[in-house]
mmCIF file of C-alpha atoms in Angstrom:
data_model
loop_
_atom_site.group_PDB
_atom_site.id
_atom_site.type_symbol
_atom_site.label_atom_id
_atom_site.label_comp_id
_atom_site.label_asym_id
_atom_site.label_seq_id
_atom_site.Cartn_x
_atom_site.Cartn_y
_atom_site.Cartn_z
ATOM 1 C CA MET A 1 -124.769 28.159 30.839
ATOM 2 C CA ALA A 2 -127.542 29.723 28.930
ATOM 3 C CA GLU A 3 -126.208 33.273 29.419
ATOM 4 C CA LYS A 4 -122.851 32.038 28.297
ATOM 5 C CA SER A 5 -124.114 30.944 24.857
ATOM 6 C CA VAL A 6 -125.864 34.167 24.194
ATOM 7 C CA ALA A 7 -122.473 35.960 24.560
ATOM 8 C CA LEU A 8 -120.946 33.758 21.984
ATOM 9 C CA GLY A 9 -122.053 34.922 18.511
ATOM 10 C CA TYR A 10 -119.525 34.857 15.895
ATOM 11 C CA ARG A 11 -119.870 38.431 15.034
ATOM 12 C CA GLY A 12 -121.341 39.507 18.347
ATOM 13 C CA VAL A 13 -118.386 38.768 20.699
ATOM 14 C CA ARG A 14 -117.500 41.749 22.868
ATOM 15 C CA ILE A 15 -113.854 41.409 23.159
ATOM 16 C CA ARG A 16 -111.597 43.861 21.614
ATOM 17 C CA MET A 17 -108.393 42.037 20.659
ATOM 18 C CA PHE A 18 -107.369 38.735 18.971
ATOM 19 C CA VAL A 19 -109.219 35.790 20.678
ATOM 20 C CA TYR A 20 -107.864 32.386 20.806
ATOM 21 C CA GLU A 21 -110.147 29.493 20.327
ATOM 22 C CA LYS A 22 -109.258 26.205 21.836
ATOM 23 C CA LYS A 23 -109.577 24.105 18.838
ATOM 24 C CA LEU A 24 -107.870 23.609 15.323
ATOM 25 C CA GLN A 25 -109.499 24.798 12.203
ATOM 26 C CA TYR A 26 -109.179 21.287 10.859
ATOM 27 C CA PRO A 27 -108.620 18.103 13.166
ATOM 28 C CA VAL A 28 -105.094 16.723 13.350
ATOM 29 C CA LYS A 29 -104.570 13.181 14.583
ATOM 30 C CA ILE A 30 -101.563 11.421 13.659
ATOM 31 C CA THR A 31 -101.140 7.807 15.095
ATOM 32 C CA ASN A 32 -97.499 6.942 13.753
ATOM 33 C CA PRO A 33 -94.723 9.287 14.716
ATOM 34 C CA ASN A 34 -92.339 10.007 11.713
ATOM 35 C CA PRO A 35 -89.432 12.367 12.305
ATOM 36 C CA LYS A 36 -88.442 12.367 8.640
ATOM 37 C CA TYR A 37 -91.913 13.797 7.685
ATOM 38 C CA ALA A 38 -91.699 16.166 10.655
ATOM 39 C CA LYS A 39 -88.288 17.610 9.038
ATOM 40 C CA ILE A 40 -90.029 18.186 5.780
ATOM 41 C CA ILE A 41 -93.263 19.753 7.042
ATOM 42 C CA ILE A 42 -91.552 22.164 9.554
ATOM 43 C CA THR A 43 -90.724 24.304 6.302
ATOM 44 C CA GLN A 44 -94.567 25.314 6.222
ATOM 45 C CA TYR A 45 -94.071 26.533 9.873
ATOM 46 C CA GLY A 46 -91.084 28.728 9.481
ATOM 47 C CA GLY A 47 -89.925 28.197 5.766
ATOM 48 C CA PRO A 48 -89.887 31.100 3.012
ATOM 49 C CA ASP A 49 -93.597 30.260 1.785
ATOM 50 C CA GLY A 50 -94.701 28.894 5.242
ATOM 51 C CA GLU A 51 -97.710 29.993 7.395
ATOM 52 C CA LEU A 52 -95.762 32.357 9.664
ATOM 53 C CA GLY A 53 -94.567 34.544 6.834
ATOM 54 C CA ALA A 54 -98.019 34.313 5.340
ATOM 55 C CA SER A 55 -99.714 35.563 8.578
ATOM 56 C CA LEU A 56 -97.139 38.450 9.000
ATOM 57 C CA ARG A 57 -97.279 39.483 5.388
ATOM 58 C CA TYR A 58 -101.111 40.058 5.493
ATOM 59 C CA LEU A 59 -101.439 41.401 8.880
ATOM 60 C CA SER A 60 -98.629 43.837 8.191
ATOM 61 C CA GLN A 61 -99.841 44.896 4.653
ATOM 62 C CA ARG A 62 -103.259 45.743 5.753
ATOM 63 C CA PHE A 63 -102.167 48.939 7.441
ATOM 64 C CA ALA A 64 -101.512 50.570 4.116
ATOM 65 C CA MET A 65 -104.706 49.423 2.439
ATOM 66 C CA PRO A 66 -107.062 52.338 1.528
ATOM 67 C CA TYR A 67 -110.220 50.213 0.661
ATOM 68 C CA PRO A 68 -112.391 48.650 3.366
ATOM 69 C CA GLU A 69 -112.727 45.271 1.554
ATOM 70 C CA LEU A 70 -108.943 44.962 1.435
ATOM 71 C CA LYS A 71 -108.535 45.878 5.169
ATOM 72 C CA GLY A 72 -111.029 43.080 5.980
ATOM 73 C CA LEU A 73 -109.690 40.522 3.598
ATOM 74 C CA LEU A 74 -106.004 40.857 4.778
ATOM 75 C CA THR A 75 -107.146 40.904 8.507
ATOM 76 C CA ASP A 76 -109.319 37.692 7.963
ATOM 77 C CA ILE A 77 -106.781 35.788 5.946
ATOM 78 C CA GLY A 78 -103.931 36.816 8.100
ATOM 79 C CA THR A 79 -105.840 35.627 11.011
ATOM 80 C CA GLU A 80 -106.615 32.236 9.340
ATOM 81 C CA GLU A 81 -102.951 31.730 8.531
ATOM 82 C CA LEU A 82 -102.374 31.867 12.322
ATOM 83 C CA GLY A 83 -104.765 29.011 12.696
ATOM 84 C CA HIS A 84 -102.763 27.035 9.885
ATOM 85 C CA LEU A 85 -99.602 27.797 11.731
ATOM 86 C CA GLU A 86 -101.057 26.108 14.696
ATOM 87 C CA MET A 87 -102.204 23.020 12.545
ATOM 88 C CA ILE A 88 -98.536 22.854 11.274
ATOM 89 C CA GLY A 89 -97.159 22.959 14.684
ATOM 90 C CA THR A 90 -99.477 20.254 15.820
ATOM 91 C CA ILE A 91 -98.453 17.960 12.853
ATOM 92 C CA VAL A 92 -94.868 18.437 13.645
ATOM 93 C CA TYR A 93 -95.502 17.888 17.243
ATOM 94 C CA GLN A 94 -97.347 14.760 16.827
ATOM 95 C CA LEU A 95 -94.899 13.362 14.118
ATOM 96 C CA THR A 96 -92.150 13.797 16.880
ATOM 97 C CA ARG A 97 -93.845 12.090 19.947
ATOM 98 C CA ASN A 98 -92.075 9.488 22.022
ATOM 99 C CA LEU A 99 -89.049 9.273 19.888
ATOM 100 C CA SER A 100 -86.010 7.053 20.824
ATOM 101 C CA ILE A 101 -82.621 8.202 20.122
ATOM 102 C CA ASP A 102 -82.391 5.138 17.735
ATOM 103 C CA GLU A 103 -85.364 6.424 15.749
ATOM 104 C CA ILE A 104 -84.094 9.992 15.893
ATOM 105 C CA LYS A 105 -80.731 8.772 14.343
ATOM 106 C CA LYS A 106 -82.181 6.362 11.682
ATOM 107 C CA ALA A 107 -84.586 9.079 10.388
ATOM 108 C CA GLY A 108 -81.676 11.751 10.147
ATOM 109 C CA PHE A 109 -83.479 13.834 12.588
ATOM 110 C CA GLU A 110 -80.251 14.531 14.676
ATOM 111 C CA ASP A 111 -79.515 18.065 13.156
ATOM 112 C CA TYR A 112 -82.894 19.235 14.211
ATOM 113 C CA PHE A 113 -82.760 17.471 17.512
ATOM 114 C CA VAL A 114 -79.456 18.838 18.647
ATOM 115 C CA ASP A 115 -80.641 22.348 18.471
ATOM 116 C CA HIS A 116 -84.310 21.968 19.323
ATOM 117 C CA THR A 117 -84.794 18.576 20.873
ATOM 118 C CA THR A 118 -88.409 17.861 19.836
ATOM 119 C CA GLY A 119 -89.559 21.649 20.390
ATOM 120 C CA ILE A 120 -91.301 23.477 17.505
ATOM 121 C CA TYR A 121 -88.998 26.113 16.014
ATOM 122 C CA PRO A 122 -89.707 28.199 13.008
ATOM 123 C CA GLN A 123 -87.191 27.198 10.174
ATOM 124 C CA ALA A 124 -87.237 25.994 6.598
ATOM 125 C CA ALA A 125 -86.713 22.164 5.932
ATOM 126 C CA SER A 126 -82.985 23.221 5.010
ATOM 127 C CA GLY A 127 -82.688 24.419 8.628
ATOM 128 C CA THR A 128 -82.602 28.134 7.765
ATOM 129 C CA PRO A 129 -84.405 30.044 10.595
ATOM 130 C CA TRP A 130 -87.507 32.035 9.686
ATOM 131 C CA SER A 131 -86.542 35.294 8.100
ATOM 132 C CA ALA A 132 -88.766 38.345 7.171
ATOM 133 C CA ALA A 133 -86.605 38.554 4.011
ATOM 134 C CA GLY A 134 -89.084 35.929 2.629
ATOM 135 C CA MET A 135 -92.010 38.409 2.486
ATOM 136 C CA GLN A 136 -92.700 41.921 1.598
ATOM 137 C CA SER A 137 -94.846 44.699 2.631
ATOM 138 C CA LYS A 138 -94.455 47.409 0.031
ATOM 139 C CA GLY A 139 -97.144 49.918 0.871
ATOM 140 C CA ASP A 140 -98.470 49.711 -2.692
ATOM 141 C CA VAL A 141 -101.847 48.204 -3.270
ATOM 142 C CA ILE A 142 -101.268 46.547 -6.585
ATOM 143 C CA THR A 143 -97.758 45.432 -5.593
ATOM 144 C CA ASP A 144 -98.837 43.782 -2.405
ATOM 145 C CA LEU A 145 -101.772 42.039 -3.764
ATOM 146 C CA SER A 146 -99.692 40.672 -6.573
ATOM 147 C CA GLU A 147 -97.170 39.584 -4.050
ATOM 148 C CA ASN A 148 -100.000 37.785 -2.217
ATOM 149 C CA LEU A 149 -101.313 35.865 -5.348
ATOM 150 C CA ALA A 150 -97.689 34.586 -5.857
ATOM 151 C CA ALA A 151 -97.311 33.785 -2.157
ATOM 152 C CA GLU A 152 -100.533 31.632 -2.145
ATOM 153 C CA GLN A 153 -99.286 29.799 -5.204
ATOM 154 C CA LYS A 154 -95.771 29.269 -3.768
ATOM 155 C CA ALA A 155 -97.458 27.738 -0.491
ATOM 156 C CA ARG A 156 -99.608 25.561 -2.711
ATOM 157 C CA THR A 157 -96.601 24.157 -4.540
ATOM 158 C CA THR A 158 -95.011 23.465 -1.204
ATOM 159 C CA TYR A 159 -97.994 21.587 -0.063
ATOM 160 C CA ASP A 160 -98.099 19.697 -3.451
ATOM 161 C CA ASN A 161 -94.461 18.702 -2.899
ATOM 162 C CA ILE A 162 -95.177 17.477 0.750
ATOM 163 C CA LEU A 163 -98.016 15.381 -0.813
ATOM 164 C CA ARG A 164 -95.491 13.895 -3.176
ATOM 165 C CA LEU A 165 -93.233 12.886 -0.282
ATOM 166 C CA VAL A 166 -95.786 11.866 2.252
ATOM 167 C CA ASP A 167 -97.872 8.464 2.161
ATOM 168 C CA ASP A 168 -99.487 8.487 5.722
ATOM 169 C CA PRO A 169 -103.218 9.333 5.264
ATOM 170 C CA ASP A 170 -103.292 10.889 8.941
ATOM 171 C CA VAL A 171 -100.711 13.469 7.685
ATOM 172 C CA ARG A 172 -102.060 13.823 4.163
ATOM 173 C CA GLU A 173 -105.596 14.875 5.084
ATOM 174 C CA PRO A 174 -104.811 18.071 7.065
ATOM 175 C CA ILE A 175 -102.163 18.974 4.394
ATOM 176 C CA LYS A 176 -104.768 18.495 1.745
ATOM 177 C CA PHE A 177 -107.063 20.849 3.657
ATOM 178 C CA LEU A 178 -104.262 23.493 3.807
ATOM 179 C CA ARG A 179 -103.438 23.241 0.230
ATOM 180 C CA GLU A 180 -107.105 24.001 -0.783
ATOM 181 C CA ARG A 181 -107.151 27.017 1.480
ATOM 182 C CA GLU A 182 -104.150 28.417 -0.529
ATOM 183 C CA VAL A 183 -106.289 27.980 -3.692
ATOM 184 C CA VAL A 184 -109.330 29.724 -1.957
ATOM 185 C CA HIS A 185 -107.090 32.592 -0.792
ATOM 186 C CA PHE A 186 -105.582 32.932 -4.184
ATOM 187 C CA GLN A 187 -109.187 33.345 -5.508
ATOM 188 C CA ARG A 188 -110.021 35.893 -2.890
ATOM 189 C CA PHE A 189 -106.984 38.001 -3.502
ATOM 190 C CA GLY A 190 -107.656 37.887 -7.329
ATOM 191 C CA GLU A 191 -111.041 39.460 -6.447
ATOM 192 C CA GLY A 192 -109.283 41.995 -4.167
ATOM 193 C CA LEU A 193 -106.928 43.110 -6.920
ATOM 194 C CA ARG A 194 -109.868 43.539 -9.233
ATOM 195 C CA LEU A 195 -111.833 45.592 -6.675
ATOM 196 C CA ALA A 196 -108.625 47.759 -6.352
ATOM 197 C CA THR A 197 -108.054 48.334 -9.974
ATOM 198 C CA ASP A 198 -111.908 48.929 -10.610
ATOM 199 C CA ARG A 199 -111.388 52.075 -8.490
ATOM 200 C CA LEU A 200 -108.347 53.260 -10.371
ATOM 201 C CA ASP A 201 -108.039 54.727 -13.853
ATOM 202 C CA SER A 202 -108.693 51.802 -16.174
ATOM 203 C CA ARG A 203 -106.486 53.153 -18.864
ATOM 204 C CA ASN A 204 -103.489 53.014 -16.478
ATOM 205 C CA TYR A 205 -103.685 51.296 -13.061
ATOM 206 C CA TYR A 206 -100.130 52.214 -12.403
ATOM 207 C CA MET A 207 -100.496 55.939 -12.838
ATOM 208 C CA CYS A 208 -100.531 56.401 -8.925
ATOM 209 C CA ASN A 209 -100.504 54.461 -5.792
ATOM 210 C CA PRO A 210 -103.849 54.846 -3.791
ATOM 211 C CA ALA A 211 -101.962 53.828 -0.576
ATOM 212 C CA PHE A 212 -99.708 56.872 -0.784
ATOM 213 C CA ASP A 213 -100.643 59.487 -3.533
ATOM 214 C CA LYS A 214 -103.542 61.804 -2.329
ATOM 215 C CA ASN A 215 -106.518 61.961 -4.641
ATOM 216 C CA CYS A 216 -105.334 58.854 -6.500
ATOM 217 C CA GLY A 217 -108.372 57.100 -8.130
ATOM 218 C CA LYS A 218 -110.678 60.090 -7.138
ATOM 219 C CA MET B 1 -117.301 12.227 28.324
ATOM 220 C CA SER B 2 -116.011 9.809 25.794
ATOM 221 C CA THR B 3 -113.172 10.809 23.450
ATOM 222 C CA SER B 4 -115.042 9.864 20.250
ATOM 223 C CA CYS B 5 -117.941 11.893 21.363
ATOM 224 C CA ARG B 6 -116.000 14.803 21.809
ATOM 225 C CA GLN B 7 -114.249 14.367 18.568
ATOM 226 C CA SER B 8 -117.381 13.998 16.690
ATOM 227 C CA ALA B 9 -118.957 17.055 18.329
ATOM 228 C CA LEU B 10 -115.708 18.890 17.420
ATOM 229 C CA LYS B 11 -115.861 17.753 13.820
ATOM 230 C CA LYS B 12 -119.538 19.024 13.511
ATOM 231 C CA LEU B 13 -118.559 22.378 15.049
ATOM 232 C CA SER B 14 -115.532 22.708 12.788
ATOM 233 C CA ALA B 15 -117.631 22.016 9.755
ATOM 234 C CA ALA B 16 -120.198 24.577 10.637
ATOM 235 C CA GLN B 17 -117.420 27.083 11.416
ATOM 236 C CA PHE B 18 -115.802 26.319 8.132
ATOM 237 C CA THR B 19 -119.012 27.027 6.205
ATOM 238 C CA LEU B 20 -119.360 30.303 7.991
ATOM 239 C CA TRP B 21 -115.696 31.312 7.467
ATOM 240 C CA GLU B 22 -115.926 30.671 3.825
ATOM 241 C CA LEU B 23 -118.980 32.946 3.628
ATOM 242 C CA HIS B 24 -117.211 35.597 5.630
ATOM 243 C CA LEU B 25 -114.219 35.609 3.305
ATOM 244 C CA TYR B 26 -116.595 35.659 0.384
ATOM 245 C CA LEU B 27 -118.395 38.636 1.834
ATOM 246 C CA ASP B 28 -115.125 40.493 2.222
ATOM 247 C CA THR B 29 -114.968 40.769 -1.676
ATOM 248 C CA HIS B 30 -118.832 40.721 -2.311
ATOM 249 C CA PRO B 31 -120.230 42.819 0.470
ATOM 250 C CA GLY B 32 -123.320 43.547 -1.586
ATOM 251 C CA ASP B 33 -124.435 39.914 -2.229
ATOM 252 C CA LEU B 34 -127.544 39.883 -0.091
ATOM 253 C CA GLN B 35 -128.215 36.081 -0.794
ATOM 254 C CA ALA B 36 -124.832 35.380 0.772
ATOM 255 C CA VAL B 37 -125.570 37.552 3.763
ATOM 256 C CA ALA B 38 -128.983 35.687 4.276
ATOM 257 C CA LEU B 39 -127.069 32.412 3.926
ATOM 258 C CA PHE B 40 -124.469 33.640 6.468
ATOM 259 C CA LYS B 41 -127.147 34.425 8.898
ATOM 260 C CA LYS B 42 -128.847 31.071 8.581
ATOM 261 C CA CYS B 43 -125.619 29.229 9.019
ATOM 262 C CA HIS B 44 -124.612 31.516 11.897
ATOM 263 C CA ALA B 45 -127.700 30.466 13.885
ATOM 264 C CA LYS B 46 -126.823 26.930 13.344
ATOM 265 C CA TYR B 47 -123.134 27.509 14.396
ATOM 266 C CA THR B 48 -124.070 29.427 17.660
ATOM 267 C CA ALA B 49 -126.270 26.479 18.649
ATOM 268 C CA LEU B 50 -123.418 23.993 18.043
ATOM 269 C CA VAL B 51 -120.900 26.226 20.063
ATOM 270 C CA SER B 52 -123.290 26.283 23.046
ATOM 271 C CA GLU B 53 -123.809 22.580 22.866
ATOM 272 C CA TYR B 54 -120.092 21.993 22.593
ATOM 273 C CA GLU B 55 -119.117 24.233 25.428
ATOM 274 C CA GLU B 56 -121.775 22.815 27.770
ATOM 275 C CA ASN B 57 -120.335 19.295 27.327
ATOM 276 C CA TYR B 58 -116.665 19.937 26.883
ATOM 277 C CA GLY B 59 -115.606 23.277 28.269
ATOM 278 C CA ALA B 60 -115.109 26.851 26.955
ATOM 279 C CA LEU B 61 -113.601 27.502 23.653
ATOM 280 C CA THR B 62 -112.303 30.968 24.495
ATOM 281 C CA GLY B 63 -110.444 31.815 27.845
ATOM 282 C CA PHE B 64 -112.715 34.648 28.740
ATOM 283 C CA ASN B 65 -115.806 32.409 28.767
ATOM 284 C CA ALA B 66 -114.071 29.800 30.987
ATOM 285 C CA GLU B 67 -114.636 29.598 34.631
ATOM 286 C CA GLY B 68 -111.532 29.331 36.708
ATOM 287 C CA ALA B 69 -109.158 26.568 36.076
ATOM 288 C CA GLU B 70 -111.669 25.067 33.460
ATOM 289 C CA TRP B 71 -109.537 26.849 30.849
ATOM 290 C CA LEU B 72 -106.365 24.854 31.725
ATOM 291 C CA LYS B 73 -107.943 21.391 31.291
ATOM 292 C CA ASN B 74 -106.487 19.101 28.834
ATOM 293 C CA PRO B 75 -106.730 18.203 26.035
ATOM 294 C CA TRP B 76 -105.288 21.270 24.247
ATOM 295 C CA PRO B 77 -105.693 21.295 20.423
ATOM 296 C CA TRP B 78 -102.276 19.731 19.697
ATOM 297 C CA ASP B 79 -102.825 16.988 22.169
ATOM 298 C CA ILE B 80 -103.534 13.374 20.985
ATOM 299 C CA GLU B 81 -106.152 12.065 23.185
ATOM 300 C CA GLY B 82 -105.775 8.600 24.726
ATOM 301 C CA CYS B 83 -108.650 6.130 24.536
ATOM 302 C CA GLU B 84 -109.270 5.718 28.334
#
């Protein structure tokens, strides 16, 4: 056991790929199932401003990033979003446990149920399946970081709207946590944008694209 | 191994991990902040101790650190634990 713990430093782990940790970033324990809430909250799983799109946006954009801080930031935030995806999946799963057909009908959950039973499927609250059309990876540093600032605010608004619709504190607590993470990511992306523009010509940031044009900012 | 015990250990671990993660993201955009680096190191030591303590009592957090079928044991993160 002692040897095991030595191998477990956060930055000292010797495994060369994504590593799954068998815990949520923030605890989710919902006592009362509520399919109505599940139908709303699934939108943060596979909707236009949801966690799946966020994760893929950042983990895709990072390949074009020329600066080490931005490669790190996109990798880290993209990875955290996968943790958020797992939290949202957990919330929807726990909200749809042990449902009777009567409860499903009463909550208007039939349209989700007929396609997915109570499985977790990436779709918007409207029922539209997840689509890469809701995200962009433009290969331009300023464009991509500006997209990310907007994306974090769109997700924050969605969480605000969920909080307007949901009363159960068991559901509100993890949603409030996720909402706050959007605010922190917005802050970090703002700093990332600043780091990028500091390296470019301050009279005209848009003169060239450091992700494509050679000698841009040099 | 009581459920409430596991949950309070998990809460402590998650709080320590959260502190560390926040510092880690901050250091992505402020890599030269030596005060933050020092704080990260301090918090990291505490976190590592909590991980070892948690894993000794409740099983491995990552698959490669698990022995045999230990990895497959319930609960998974999305499970609701009963109060047996």
